[in-house]
Coordinates of N, CA and C and ligand atoms in Angstrom, one line a residue:
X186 N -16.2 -24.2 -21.3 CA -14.8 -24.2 -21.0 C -14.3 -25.5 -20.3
X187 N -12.9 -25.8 -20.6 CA -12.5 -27.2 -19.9 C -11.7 -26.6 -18.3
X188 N -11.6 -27.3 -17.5 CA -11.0 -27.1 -16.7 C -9.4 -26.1 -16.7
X189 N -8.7 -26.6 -17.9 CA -7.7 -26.1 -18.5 C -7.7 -24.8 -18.9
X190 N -8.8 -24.4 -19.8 CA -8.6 -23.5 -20.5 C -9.0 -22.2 -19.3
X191 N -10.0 -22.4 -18.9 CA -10.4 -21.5 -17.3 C -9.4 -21.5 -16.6
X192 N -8.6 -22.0 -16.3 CA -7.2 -21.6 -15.5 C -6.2 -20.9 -16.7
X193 N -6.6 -21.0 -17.7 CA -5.2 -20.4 -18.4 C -6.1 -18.9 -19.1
X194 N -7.0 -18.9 -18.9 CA -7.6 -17.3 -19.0 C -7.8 -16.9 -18.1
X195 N -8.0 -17.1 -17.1 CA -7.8 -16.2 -15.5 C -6.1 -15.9 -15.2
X196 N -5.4 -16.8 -16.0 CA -3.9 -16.6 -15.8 C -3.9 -15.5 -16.3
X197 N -4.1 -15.7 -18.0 CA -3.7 -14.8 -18.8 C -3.8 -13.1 -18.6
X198 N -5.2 -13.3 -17.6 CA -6.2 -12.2 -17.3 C -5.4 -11.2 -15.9
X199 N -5.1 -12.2 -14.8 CA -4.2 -11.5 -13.8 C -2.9 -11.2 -14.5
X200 N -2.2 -11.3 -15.0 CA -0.8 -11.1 -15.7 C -1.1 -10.1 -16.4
X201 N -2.2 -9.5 -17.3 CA -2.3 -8.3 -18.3 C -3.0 -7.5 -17.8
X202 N -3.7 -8.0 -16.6 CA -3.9 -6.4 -16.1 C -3.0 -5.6 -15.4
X203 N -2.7 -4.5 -15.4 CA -1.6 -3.8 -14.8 C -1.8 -3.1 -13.3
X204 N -0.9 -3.1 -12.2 CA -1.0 -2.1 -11.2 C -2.1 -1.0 -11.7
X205 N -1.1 0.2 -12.7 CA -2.0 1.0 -13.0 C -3.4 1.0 -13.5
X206 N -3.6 0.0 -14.0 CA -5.1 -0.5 -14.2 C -6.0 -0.2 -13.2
X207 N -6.2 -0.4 -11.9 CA -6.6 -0.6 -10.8 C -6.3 0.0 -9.5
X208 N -5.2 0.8 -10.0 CA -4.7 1.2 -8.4 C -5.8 2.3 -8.0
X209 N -6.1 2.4 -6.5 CA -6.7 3.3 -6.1 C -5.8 4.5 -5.6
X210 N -6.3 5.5 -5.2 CA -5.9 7.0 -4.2 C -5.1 6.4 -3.0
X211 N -3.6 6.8 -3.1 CA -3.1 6.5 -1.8 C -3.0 7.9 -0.2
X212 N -3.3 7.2 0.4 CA -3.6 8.2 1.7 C -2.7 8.0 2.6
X213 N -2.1 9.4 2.3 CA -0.9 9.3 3.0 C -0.9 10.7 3.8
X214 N 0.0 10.4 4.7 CA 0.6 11.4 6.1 C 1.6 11.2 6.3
X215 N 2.1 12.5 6.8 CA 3.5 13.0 7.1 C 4.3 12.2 7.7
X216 N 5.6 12.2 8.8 CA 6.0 11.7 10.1 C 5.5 12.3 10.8
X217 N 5.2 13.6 10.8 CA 5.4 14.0 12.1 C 3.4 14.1 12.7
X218 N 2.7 13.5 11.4 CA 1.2 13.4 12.2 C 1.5 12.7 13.5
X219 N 0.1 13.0 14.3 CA 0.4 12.9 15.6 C -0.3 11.0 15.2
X220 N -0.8 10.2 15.9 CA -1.4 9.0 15.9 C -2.6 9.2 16.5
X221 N -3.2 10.1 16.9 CA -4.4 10.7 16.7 C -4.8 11.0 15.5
X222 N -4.0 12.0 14.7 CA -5.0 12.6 13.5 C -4.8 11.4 12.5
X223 N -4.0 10.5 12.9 CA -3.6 9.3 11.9 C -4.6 8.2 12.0
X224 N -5.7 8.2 13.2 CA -6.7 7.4 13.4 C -8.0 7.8 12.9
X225 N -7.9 9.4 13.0 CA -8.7 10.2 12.6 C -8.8 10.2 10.9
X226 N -7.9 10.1 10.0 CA -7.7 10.0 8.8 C -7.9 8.5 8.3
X227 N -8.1 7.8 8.9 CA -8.2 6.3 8.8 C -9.9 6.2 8.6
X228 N -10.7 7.0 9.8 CA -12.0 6.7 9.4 C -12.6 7.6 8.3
X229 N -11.9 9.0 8.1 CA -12.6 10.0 7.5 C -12.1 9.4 6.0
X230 N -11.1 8.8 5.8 CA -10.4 8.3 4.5 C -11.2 6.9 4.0
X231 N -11.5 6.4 5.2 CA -11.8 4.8 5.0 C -11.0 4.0 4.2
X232 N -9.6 4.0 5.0 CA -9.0 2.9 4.6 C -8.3 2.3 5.7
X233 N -7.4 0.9 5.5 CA -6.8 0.2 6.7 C -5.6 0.8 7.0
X234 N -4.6 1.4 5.9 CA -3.6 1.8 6.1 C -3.1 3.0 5.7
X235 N -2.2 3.7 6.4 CA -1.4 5.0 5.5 C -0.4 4.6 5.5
X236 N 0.0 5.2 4.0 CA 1.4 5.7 3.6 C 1.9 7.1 4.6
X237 N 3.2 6.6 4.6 CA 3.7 7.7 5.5 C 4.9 8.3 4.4
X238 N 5.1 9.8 3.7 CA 6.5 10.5 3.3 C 6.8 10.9 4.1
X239 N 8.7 11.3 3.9 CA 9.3 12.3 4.9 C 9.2 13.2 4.5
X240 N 9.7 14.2 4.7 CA 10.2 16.1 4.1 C 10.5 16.3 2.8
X241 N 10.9 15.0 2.5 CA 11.1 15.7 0.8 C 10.1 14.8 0.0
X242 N 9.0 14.6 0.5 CA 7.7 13.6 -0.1 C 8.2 12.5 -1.1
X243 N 9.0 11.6 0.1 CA 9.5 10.3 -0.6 C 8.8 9.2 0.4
X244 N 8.5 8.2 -0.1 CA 7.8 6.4 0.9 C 8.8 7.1 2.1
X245 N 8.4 6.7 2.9 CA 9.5 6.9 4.5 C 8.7 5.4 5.2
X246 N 7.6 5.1 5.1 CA 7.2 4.0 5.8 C 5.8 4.0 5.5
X247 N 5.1 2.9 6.2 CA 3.5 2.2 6.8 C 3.1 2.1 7.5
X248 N 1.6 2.7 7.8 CA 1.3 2.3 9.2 C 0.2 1.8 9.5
X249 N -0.5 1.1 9.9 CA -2.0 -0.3 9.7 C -2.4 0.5 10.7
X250 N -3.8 -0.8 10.9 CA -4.9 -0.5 12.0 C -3.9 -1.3 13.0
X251 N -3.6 -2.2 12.9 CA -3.1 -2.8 14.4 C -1.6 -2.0 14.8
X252 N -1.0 -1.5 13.8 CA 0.1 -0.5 14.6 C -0.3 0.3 15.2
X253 N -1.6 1.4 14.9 CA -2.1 2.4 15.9 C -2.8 1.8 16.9
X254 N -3.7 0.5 17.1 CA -4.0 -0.4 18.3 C -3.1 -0.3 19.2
X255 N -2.3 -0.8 18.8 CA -0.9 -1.5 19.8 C -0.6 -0.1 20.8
X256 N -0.5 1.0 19.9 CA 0.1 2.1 21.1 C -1.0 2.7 21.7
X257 N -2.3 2.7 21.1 CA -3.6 2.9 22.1 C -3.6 2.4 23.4
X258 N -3.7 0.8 23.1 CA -3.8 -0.1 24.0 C -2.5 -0.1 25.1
X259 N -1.7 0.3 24.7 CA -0.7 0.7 25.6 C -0.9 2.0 26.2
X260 N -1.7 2.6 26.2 CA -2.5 3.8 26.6 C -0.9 5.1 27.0
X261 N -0.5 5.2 25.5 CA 0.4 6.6 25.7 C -0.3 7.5 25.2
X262 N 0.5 8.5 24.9 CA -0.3 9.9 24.7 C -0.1 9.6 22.8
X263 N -1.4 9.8 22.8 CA -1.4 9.6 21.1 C -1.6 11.0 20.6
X264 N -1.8 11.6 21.0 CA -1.8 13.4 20.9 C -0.2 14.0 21.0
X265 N 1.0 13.1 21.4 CA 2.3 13.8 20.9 C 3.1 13.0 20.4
X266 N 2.4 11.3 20.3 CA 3.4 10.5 19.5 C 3.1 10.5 18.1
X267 N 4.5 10.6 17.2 CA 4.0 11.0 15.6 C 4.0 9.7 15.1
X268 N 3.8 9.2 14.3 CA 3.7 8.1 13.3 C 4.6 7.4 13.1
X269 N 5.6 8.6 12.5 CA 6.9 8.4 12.5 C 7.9 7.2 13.4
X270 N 7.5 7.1 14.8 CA 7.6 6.7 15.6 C 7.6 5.0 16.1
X271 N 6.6 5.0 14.8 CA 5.8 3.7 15.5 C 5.6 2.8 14.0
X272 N 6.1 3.7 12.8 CA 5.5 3.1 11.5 C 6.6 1.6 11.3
X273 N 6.1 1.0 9.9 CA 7.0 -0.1 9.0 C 8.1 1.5 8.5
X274 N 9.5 0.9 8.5 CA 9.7 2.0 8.0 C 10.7 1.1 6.5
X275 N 11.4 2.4 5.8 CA 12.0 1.8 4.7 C 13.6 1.6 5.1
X276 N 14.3 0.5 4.7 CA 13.9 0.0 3.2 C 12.8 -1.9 3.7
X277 N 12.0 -1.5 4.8 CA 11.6 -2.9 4.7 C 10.0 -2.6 4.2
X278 N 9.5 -1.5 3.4 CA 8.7 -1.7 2.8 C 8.3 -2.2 1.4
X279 N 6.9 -3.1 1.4 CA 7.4 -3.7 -0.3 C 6.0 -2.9 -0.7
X280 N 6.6 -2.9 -2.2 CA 5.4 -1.7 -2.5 C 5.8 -2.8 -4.4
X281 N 4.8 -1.5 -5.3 CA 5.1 -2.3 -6.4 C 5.3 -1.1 -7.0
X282 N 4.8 -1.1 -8.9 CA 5.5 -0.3 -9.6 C 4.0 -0.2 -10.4
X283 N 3.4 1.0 -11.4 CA 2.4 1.1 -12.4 C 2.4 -0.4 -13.1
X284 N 3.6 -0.5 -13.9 CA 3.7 -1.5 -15.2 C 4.0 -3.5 -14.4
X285 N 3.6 -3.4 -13.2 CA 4.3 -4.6 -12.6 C 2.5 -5.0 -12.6
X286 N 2.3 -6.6 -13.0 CA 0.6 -6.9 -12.9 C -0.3 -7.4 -12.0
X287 N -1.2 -7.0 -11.9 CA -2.0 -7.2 -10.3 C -1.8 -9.1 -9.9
X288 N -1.3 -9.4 -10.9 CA -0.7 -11.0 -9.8 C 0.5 -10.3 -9.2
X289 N 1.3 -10.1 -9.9 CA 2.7 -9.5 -9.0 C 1.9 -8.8 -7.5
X290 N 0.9 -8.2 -7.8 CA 0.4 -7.0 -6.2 C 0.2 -8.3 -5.8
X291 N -0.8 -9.0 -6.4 CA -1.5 -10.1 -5.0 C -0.1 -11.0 -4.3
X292 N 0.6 -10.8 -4.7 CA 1.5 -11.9 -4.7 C 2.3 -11.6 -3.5
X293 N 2.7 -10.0 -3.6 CA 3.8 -9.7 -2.9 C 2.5 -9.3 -1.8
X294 N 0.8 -8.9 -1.6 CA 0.3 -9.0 -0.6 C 0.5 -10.5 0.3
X295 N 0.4 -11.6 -0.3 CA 0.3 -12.8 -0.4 C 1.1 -13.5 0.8
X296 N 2.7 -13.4 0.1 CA 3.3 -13.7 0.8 C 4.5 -12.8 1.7
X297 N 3.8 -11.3 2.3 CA 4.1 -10.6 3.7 C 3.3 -10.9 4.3
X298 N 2.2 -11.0 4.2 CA 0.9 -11.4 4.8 C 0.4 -9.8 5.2
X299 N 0.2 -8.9 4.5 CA -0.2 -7.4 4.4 C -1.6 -7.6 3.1
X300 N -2.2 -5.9 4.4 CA -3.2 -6.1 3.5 C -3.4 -4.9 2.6
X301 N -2.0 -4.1 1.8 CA -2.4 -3.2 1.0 C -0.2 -3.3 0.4
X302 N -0.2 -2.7 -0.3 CA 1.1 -2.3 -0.8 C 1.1 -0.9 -1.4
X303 N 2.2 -0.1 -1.5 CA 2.2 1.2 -2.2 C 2.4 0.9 -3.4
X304 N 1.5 2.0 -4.2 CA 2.5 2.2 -5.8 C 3.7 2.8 -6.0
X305 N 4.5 2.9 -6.5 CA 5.6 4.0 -6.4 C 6.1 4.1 -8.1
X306 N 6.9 5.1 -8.0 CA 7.5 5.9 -9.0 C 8.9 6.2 -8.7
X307 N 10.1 5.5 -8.7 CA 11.2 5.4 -8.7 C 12.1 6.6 -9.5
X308 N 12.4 7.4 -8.9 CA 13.5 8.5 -9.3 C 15.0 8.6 -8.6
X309 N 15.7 9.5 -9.2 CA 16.8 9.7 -8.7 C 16.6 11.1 -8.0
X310 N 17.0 11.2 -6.6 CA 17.4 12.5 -5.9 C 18.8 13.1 -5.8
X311 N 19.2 14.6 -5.9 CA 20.2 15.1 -6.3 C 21.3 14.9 -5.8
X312 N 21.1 13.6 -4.9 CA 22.5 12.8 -4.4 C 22.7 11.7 -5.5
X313 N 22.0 11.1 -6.5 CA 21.8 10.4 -7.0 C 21.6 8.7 -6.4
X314 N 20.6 9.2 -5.8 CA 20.4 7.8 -4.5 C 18.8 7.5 -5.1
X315 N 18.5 6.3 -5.4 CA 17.2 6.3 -5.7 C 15.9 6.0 -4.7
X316 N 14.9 7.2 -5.3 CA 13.9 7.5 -3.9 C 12.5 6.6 -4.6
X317 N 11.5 7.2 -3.9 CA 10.1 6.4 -4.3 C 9.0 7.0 -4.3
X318 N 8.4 8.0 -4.7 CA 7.2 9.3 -5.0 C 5.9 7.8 -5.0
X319 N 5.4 8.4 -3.9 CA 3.7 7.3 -4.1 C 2.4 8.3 -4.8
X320 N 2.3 7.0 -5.6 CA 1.3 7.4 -6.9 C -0.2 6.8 -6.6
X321 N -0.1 5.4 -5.5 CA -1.5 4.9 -5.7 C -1.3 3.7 -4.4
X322 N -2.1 2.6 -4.2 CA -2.4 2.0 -3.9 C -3.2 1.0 -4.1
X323 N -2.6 -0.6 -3.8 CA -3.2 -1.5 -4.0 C -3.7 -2.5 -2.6
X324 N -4.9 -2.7 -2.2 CA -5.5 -3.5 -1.8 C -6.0 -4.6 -1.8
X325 N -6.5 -5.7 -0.9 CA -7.0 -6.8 -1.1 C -8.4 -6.7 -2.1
X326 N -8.8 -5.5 -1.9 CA -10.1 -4.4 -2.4 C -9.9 -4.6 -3.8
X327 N -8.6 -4.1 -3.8 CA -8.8 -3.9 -5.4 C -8.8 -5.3 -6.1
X328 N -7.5 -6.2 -5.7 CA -7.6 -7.8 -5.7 C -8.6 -8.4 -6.0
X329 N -10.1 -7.8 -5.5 CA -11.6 -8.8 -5.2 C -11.9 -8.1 -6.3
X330 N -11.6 -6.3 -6.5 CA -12.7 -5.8 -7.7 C -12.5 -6.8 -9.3
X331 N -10.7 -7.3 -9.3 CA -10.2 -7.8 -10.3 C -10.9 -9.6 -10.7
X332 N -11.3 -10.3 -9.3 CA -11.9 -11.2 -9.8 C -13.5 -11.0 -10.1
X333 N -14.1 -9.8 -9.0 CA -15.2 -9.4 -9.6 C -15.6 -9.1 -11.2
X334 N -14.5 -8.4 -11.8 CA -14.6 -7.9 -13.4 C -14.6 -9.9 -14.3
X335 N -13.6 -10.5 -13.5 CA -14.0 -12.0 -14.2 C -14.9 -12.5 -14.5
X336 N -15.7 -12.4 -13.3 CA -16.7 -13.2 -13.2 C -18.0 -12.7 -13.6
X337 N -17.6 -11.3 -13.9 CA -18.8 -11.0 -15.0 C -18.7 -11.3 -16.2
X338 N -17.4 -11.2 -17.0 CA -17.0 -11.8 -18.1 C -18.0 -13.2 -19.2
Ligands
LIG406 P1 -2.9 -4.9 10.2 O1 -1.7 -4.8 11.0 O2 -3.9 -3.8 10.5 O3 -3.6 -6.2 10.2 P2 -1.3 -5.4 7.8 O4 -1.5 -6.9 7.9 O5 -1.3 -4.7 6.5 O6 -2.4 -4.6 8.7 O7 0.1 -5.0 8.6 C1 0.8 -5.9 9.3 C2 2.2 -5.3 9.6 O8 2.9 -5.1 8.4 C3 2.1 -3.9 10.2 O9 3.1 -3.7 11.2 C4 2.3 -2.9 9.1 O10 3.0 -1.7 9.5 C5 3.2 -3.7 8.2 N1 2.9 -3.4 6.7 C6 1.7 -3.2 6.2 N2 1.9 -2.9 4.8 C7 3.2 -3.1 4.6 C8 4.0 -2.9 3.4 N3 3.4 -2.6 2.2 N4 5.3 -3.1 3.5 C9 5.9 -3.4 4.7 N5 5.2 -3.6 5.8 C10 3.9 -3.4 5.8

């Protein structure tokens, strides 16, 4: 390979693989978990972040390892404060779509400086207001599994 052509097949390669190609299991909790069982779900799940739905199981927000830090370390009662509370909430979460391609995820990881995005699934609710059903998730994880598949190539 020339220097050229190796950048224009790893192009070609992040652009046609798809979100849904790759996305993993998104792990998600309610608002109203407490930030106890939300730390508790973090290690038993093994991941950095939850998705949070409201009541009618739509995106409502995000919440990391260092948002549940922050209110530890502040030593409140994490046994009555819900997630809800303390999450990223919408509409300032960026998340992506199945058909959008894992450059688009790295990209929009990239530059929020976050280390996962939701998948979603865009509908209309019977107000006709459009909502966001989570289907998956993408990580920096998945990101690495995609240059790992390269470089076996
Ligand atoms: P950590 O805070 O554990 O390092 P992140 O870097 O992913 O994890 O999160 C940084 C901040 O951005 C947190 O306040 C988190 O709630 C928020 N955040 C994480 N993912 C998203 C996302 N997809 N959309 C919007 N905000 C997010």
């Amino acid at each position: 390979y020339t220097g050229n052509s190796i950048q224009t097949f790893i192009g070609d390669y992040l652009h046609k693989i798809k979100v849904e190609d790759t996305k993993s299991f998104p792990v998600i909790v309610s608002e109203e978990t407490t930030i106890y069982d939300a730390i508790v779900t973090l290690f038993l799940e093994d991941v950095g972040t939850l998705f949070v739905q409201n009541k009618d199981k739509y995106l409502s927000g995000v919440v990391s390892r260092k948002d549940l830090l922050k209110i530890v370390v502040g030593n409140q009662d994490i046994h009555k404060i819900p997630v809800g509370m303390i999450m990223t909430r919408m509409p300032n979460i960026v998340f992506v779509h199945d058909k959008d391609s894992i450059y688009d995820a790295a990209l929009e990881i990239m530059e929020h400086e976050i280390d996962s995005v939701p998948v979603v699934e865009s509908i209309k609710d019977q107000h006709g207001e459009v909502q966001y059903k989570i289907t998956g998730r993408i990580s920096k994880t998945n990101i690495t599994k995609v240059f790992v598949e390269i470089g076996k190539e």
